[in-house]
mmCIF file with all atom_site columns, C-alpha atoms in Angstrom:
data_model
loop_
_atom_site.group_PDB
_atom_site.id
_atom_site.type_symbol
_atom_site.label_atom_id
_atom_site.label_alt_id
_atom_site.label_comp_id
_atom_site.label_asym_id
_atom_site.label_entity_id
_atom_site.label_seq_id
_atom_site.pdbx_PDB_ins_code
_atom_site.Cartn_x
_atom_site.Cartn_y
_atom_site.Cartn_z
_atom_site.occupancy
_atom_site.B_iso_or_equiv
_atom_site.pdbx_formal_charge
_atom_site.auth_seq_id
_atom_site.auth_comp_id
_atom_site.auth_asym_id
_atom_site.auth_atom_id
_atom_site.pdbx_PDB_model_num
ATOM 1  C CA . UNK B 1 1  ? 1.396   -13.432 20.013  1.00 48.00 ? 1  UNK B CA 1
ATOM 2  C CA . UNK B 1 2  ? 2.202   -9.814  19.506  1.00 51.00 ? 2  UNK B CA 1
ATOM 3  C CA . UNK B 1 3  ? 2.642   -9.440  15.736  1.00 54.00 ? 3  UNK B CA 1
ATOM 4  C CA . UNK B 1 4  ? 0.726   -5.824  15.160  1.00 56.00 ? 4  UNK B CA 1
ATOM 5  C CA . UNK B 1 5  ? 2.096   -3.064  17.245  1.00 59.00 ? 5  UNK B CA 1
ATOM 6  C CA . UNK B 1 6  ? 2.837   -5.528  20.699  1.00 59.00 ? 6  UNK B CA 1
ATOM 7  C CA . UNK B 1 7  ? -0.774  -6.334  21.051  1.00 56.00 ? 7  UNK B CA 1
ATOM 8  C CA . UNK B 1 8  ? -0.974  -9.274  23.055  1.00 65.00 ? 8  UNK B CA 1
ATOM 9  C CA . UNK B 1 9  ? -4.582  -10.249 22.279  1.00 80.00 ? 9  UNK B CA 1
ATOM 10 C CA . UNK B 1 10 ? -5.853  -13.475 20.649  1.00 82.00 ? 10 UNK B CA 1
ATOM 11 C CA . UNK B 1 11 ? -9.332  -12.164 19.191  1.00 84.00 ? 11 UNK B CA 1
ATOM 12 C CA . UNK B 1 12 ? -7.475  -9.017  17.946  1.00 85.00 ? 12 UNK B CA 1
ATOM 13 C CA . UNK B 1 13 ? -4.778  -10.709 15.887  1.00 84.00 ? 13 UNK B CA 1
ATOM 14 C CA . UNK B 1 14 ? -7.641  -13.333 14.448  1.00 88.00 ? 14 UNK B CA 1
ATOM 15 C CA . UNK B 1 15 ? -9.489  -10.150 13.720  1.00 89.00 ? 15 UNK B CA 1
ATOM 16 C CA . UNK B 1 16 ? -6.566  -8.150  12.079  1.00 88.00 ? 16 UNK B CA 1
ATOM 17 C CA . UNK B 1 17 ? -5.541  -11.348 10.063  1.00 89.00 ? 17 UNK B CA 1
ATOM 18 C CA . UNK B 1 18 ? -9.197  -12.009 8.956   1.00 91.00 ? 18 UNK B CA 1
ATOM 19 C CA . UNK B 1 19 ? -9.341  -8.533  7.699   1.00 92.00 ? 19 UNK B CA 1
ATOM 20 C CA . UNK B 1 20 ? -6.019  -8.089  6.230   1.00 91.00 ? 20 UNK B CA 1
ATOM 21 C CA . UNK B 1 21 ? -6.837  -11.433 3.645   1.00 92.00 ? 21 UNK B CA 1
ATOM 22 C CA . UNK B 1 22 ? -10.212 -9.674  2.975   1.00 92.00 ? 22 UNK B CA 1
ATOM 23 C CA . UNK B 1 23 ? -8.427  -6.613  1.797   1.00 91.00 ? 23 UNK B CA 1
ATOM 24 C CA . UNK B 1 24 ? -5.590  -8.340  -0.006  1.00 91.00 ? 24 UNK B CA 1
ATOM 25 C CA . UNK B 1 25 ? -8.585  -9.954  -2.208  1.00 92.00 ? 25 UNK B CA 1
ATOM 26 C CA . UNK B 1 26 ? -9.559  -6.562  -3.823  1.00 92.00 ? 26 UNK B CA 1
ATOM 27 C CA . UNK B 1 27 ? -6.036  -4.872  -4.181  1.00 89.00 ? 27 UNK B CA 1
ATOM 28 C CA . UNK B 1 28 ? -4.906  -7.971  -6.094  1.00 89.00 ? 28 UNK B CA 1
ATOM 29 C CA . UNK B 1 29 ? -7.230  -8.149  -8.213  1.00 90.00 ? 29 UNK B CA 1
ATOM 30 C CA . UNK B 1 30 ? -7.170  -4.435  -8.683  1.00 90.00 ? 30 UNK B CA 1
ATOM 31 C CA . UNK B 1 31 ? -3.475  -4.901  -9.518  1.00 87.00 ? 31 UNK B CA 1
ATOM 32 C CA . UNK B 1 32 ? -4.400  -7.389  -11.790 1.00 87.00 ? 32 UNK B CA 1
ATOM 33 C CA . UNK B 1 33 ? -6.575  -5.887  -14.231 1.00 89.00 ? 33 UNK B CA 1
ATOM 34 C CA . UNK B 1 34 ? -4.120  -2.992  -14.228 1.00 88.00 ? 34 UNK B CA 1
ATOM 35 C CA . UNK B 1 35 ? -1.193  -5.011  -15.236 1.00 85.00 ? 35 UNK B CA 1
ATOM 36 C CA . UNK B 1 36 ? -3.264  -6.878  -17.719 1.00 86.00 ? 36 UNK B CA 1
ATOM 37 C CA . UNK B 1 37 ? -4.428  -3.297  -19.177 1.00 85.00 ? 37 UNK B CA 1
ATOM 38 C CA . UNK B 1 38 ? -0.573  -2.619  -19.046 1.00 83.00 ? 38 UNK B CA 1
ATOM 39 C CA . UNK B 1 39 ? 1.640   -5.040  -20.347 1.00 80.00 ? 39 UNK B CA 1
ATOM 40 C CA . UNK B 1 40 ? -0.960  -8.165  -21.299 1.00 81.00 ? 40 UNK B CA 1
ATOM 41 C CA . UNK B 1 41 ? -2.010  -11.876 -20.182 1.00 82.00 ? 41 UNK B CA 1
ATOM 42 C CA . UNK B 1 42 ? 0.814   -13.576 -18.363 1.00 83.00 ? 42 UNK B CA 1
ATOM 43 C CA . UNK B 1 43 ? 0.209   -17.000 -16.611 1.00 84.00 ? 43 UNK B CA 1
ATOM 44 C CA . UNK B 1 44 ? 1.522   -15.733 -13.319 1.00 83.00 ? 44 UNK B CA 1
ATOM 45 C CA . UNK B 1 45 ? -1.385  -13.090 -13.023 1.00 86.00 ? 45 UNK B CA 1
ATOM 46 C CA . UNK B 1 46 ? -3.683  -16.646 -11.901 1.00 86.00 ? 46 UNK B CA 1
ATOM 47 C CA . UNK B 1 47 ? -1.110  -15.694 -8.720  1.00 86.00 ? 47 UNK B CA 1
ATOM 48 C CA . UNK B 1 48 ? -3.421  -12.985 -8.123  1.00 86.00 ? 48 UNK B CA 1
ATOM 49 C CA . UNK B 1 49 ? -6.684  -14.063 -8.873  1.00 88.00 ? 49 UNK B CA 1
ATOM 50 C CA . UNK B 1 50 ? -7.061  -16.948 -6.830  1.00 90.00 ? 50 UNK B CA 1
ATOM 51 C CA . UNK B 1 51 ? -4.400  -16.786 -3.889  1.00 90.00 ? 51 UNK B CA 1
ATOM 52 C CA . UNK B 1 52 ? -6.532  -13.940 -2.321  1.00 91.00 ? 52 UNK B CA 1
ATOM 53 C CA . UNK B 1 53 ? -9.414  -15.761 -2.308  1.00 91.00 ? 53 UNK B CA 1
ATOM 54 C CA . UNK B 1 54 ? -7.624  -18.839 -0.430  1.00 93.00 ? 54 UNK B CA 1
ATOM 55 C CA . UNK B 1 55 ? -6.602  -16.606 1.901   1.00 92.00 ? 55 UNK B CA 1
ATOM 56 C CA . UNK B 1 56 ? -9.378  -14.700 2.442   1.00 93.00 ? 56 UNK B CA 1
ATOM 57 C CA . UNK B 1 57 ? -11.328 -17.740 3.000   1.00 94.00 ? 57 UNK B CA 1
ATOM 58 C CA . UNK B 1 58 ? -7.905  -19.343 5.341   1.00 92.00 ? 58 UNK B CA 1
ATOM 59 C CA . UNK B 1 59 ? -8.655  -15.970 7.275   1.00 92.00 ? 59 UNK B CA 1
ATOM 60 C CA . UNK B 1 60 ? -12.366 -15.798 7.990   1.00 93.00 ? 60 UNK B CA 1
ATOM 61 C CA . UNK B 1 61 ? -12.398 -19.716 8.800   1.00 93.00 ? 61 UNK B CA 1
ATOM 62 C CA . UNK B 1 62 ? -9.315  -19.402 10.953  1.00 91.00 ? 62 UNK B CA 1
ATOM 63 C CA . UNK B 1 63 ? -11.391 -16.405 13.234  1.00 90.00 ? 63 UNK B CA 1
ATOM 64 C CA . UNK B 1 64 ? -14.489 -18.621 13.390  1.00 91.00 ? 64 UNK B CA 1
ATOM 65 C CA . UNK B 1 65 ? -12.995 -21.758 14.411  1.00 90.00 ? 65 UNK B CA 1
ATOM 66 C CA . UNK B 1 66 ? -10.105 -19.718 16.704  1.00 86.00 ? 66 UNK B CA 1
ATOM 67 C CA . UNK B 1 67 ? -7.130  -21.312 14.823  1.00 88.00 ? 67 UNK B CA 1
ATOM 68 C CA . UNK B 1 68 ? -4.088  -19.166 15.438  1.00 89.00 ? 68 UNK B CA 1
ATOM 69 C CA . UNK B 1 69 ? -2.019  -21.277 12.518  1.00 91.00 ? 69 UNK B CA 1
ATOM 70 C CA . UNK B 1 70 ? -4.925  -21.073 10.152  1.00 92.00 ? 70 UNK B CA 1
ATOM 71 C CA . UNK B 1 71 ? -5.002  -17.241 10.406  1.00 91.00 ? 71 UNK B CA 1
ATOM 72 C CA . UNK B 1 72 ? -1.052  -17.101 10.351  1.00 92.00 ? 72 UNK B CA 1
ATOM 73 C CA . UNK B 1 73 ? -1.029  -18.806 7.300   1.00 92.00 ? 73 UNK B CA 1
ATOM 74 C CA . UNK B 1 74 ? -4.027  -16.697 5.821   1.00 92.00 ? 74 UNK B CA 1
ATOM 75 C CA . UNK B 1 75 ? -1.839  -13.683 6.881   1.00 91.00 ? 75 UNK B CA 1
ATOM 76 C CA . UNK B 1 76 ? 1.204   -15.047 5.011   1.00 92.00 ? 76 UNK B CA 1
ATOM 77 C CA . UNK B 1 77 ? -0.598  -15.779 1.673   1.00 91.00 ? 77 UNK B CA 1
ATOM 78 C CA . UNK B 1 78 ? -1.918  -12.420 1.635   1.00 90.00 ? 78 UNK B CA 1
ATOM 79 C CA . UNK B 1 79 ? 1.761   -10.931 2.076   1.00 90.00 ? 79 UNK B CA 1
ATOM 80 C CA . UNK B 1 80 ? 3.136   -13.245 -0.377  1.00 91.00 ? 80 UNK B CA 1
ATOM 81 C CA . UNK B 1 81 ? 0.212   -12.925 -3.125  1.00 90.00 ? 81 UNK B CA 1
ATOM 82 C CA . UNK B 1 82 ? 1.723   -9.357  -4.177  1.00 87.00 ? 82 UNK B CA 1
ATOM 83 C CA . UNK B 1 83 ? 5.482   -10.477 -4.546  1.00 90.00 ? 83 UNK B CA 1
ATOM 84 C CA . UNK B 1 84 ? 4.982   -13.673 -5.352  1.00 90.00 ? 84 UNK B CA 1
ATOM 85 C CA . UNK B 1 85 ? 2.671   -12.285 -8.216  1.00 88.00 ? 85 UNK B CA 1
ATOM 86 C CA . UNK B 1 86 ? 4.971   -9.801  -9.938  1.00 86.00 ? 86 UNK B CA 1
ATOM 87 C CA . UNK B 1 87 ? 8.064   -11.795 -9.567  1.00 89.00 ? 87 UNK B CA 1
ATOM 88 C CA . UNK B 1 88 ? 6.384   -14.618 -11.465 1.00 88.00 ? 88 UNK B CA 1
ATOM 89 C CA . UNK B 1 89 ? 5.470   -12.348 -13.969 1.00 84.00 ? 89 UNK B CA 1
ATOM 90 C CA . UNK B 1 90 ? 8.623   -10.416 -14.403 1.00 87.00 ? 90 UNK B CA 1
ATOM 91 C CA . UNK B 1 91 ? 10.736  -13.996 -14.836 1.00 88.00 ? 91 UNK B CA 1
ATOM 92 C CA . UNK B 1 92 ? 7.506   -14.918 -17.800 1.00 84.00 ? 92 UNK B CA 1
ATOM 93 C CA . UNK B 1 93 ? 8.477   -11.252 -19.385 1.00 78.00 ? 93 UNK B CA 1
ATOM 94 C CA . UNK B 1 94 ? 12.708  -12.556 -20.068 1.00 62.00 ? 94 UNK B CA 1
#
């Protein structure tokens, strides 16, 4: 399961995912409030808000229990969040 750098090491990639859904939690909601400041309210912005959080709580459960799928899928939602987010929100804006 090498996904960061070749790193073939179970407790490192749990570790890595569980802190990469932590962090997305912060920067979207950073995002967020700076887009809200910006250009107002859209619907899509809920994207941000709570995605994150189910991630960040897919992450930290997936490293306690050791489930490689749980933490992939924590990892994924905290990719997609961002994208996901502003994409929504540029389609509400035509």
């Amino acid at each position: 399961m090498g996904l960061f750098g070749g790193v073939d090491d179970l407790e490192r990639f749990l570790t890595r995912s569980c802190y990469l859904s932590l962090g997305s939690v912060p920067a979207c909601w950073g995002l967020t409030i700076f887009l809200i400041g910006d250009v107002g309210w859209h619907f899509s912005f809920l994207v941000g808000c709570v995605l994150p959080l189910i991630a960040a709580y897919l992450g930290i459960r997936g490293k306690r229990e050791i489930h490689t799928a749980m933490s992939a899928t924590a990892f994924g939602l905290a990719l997609a969040s961002l994208p996901l987010m502003l994409g929504l929100a540029y389609l509400e804006g035509l």
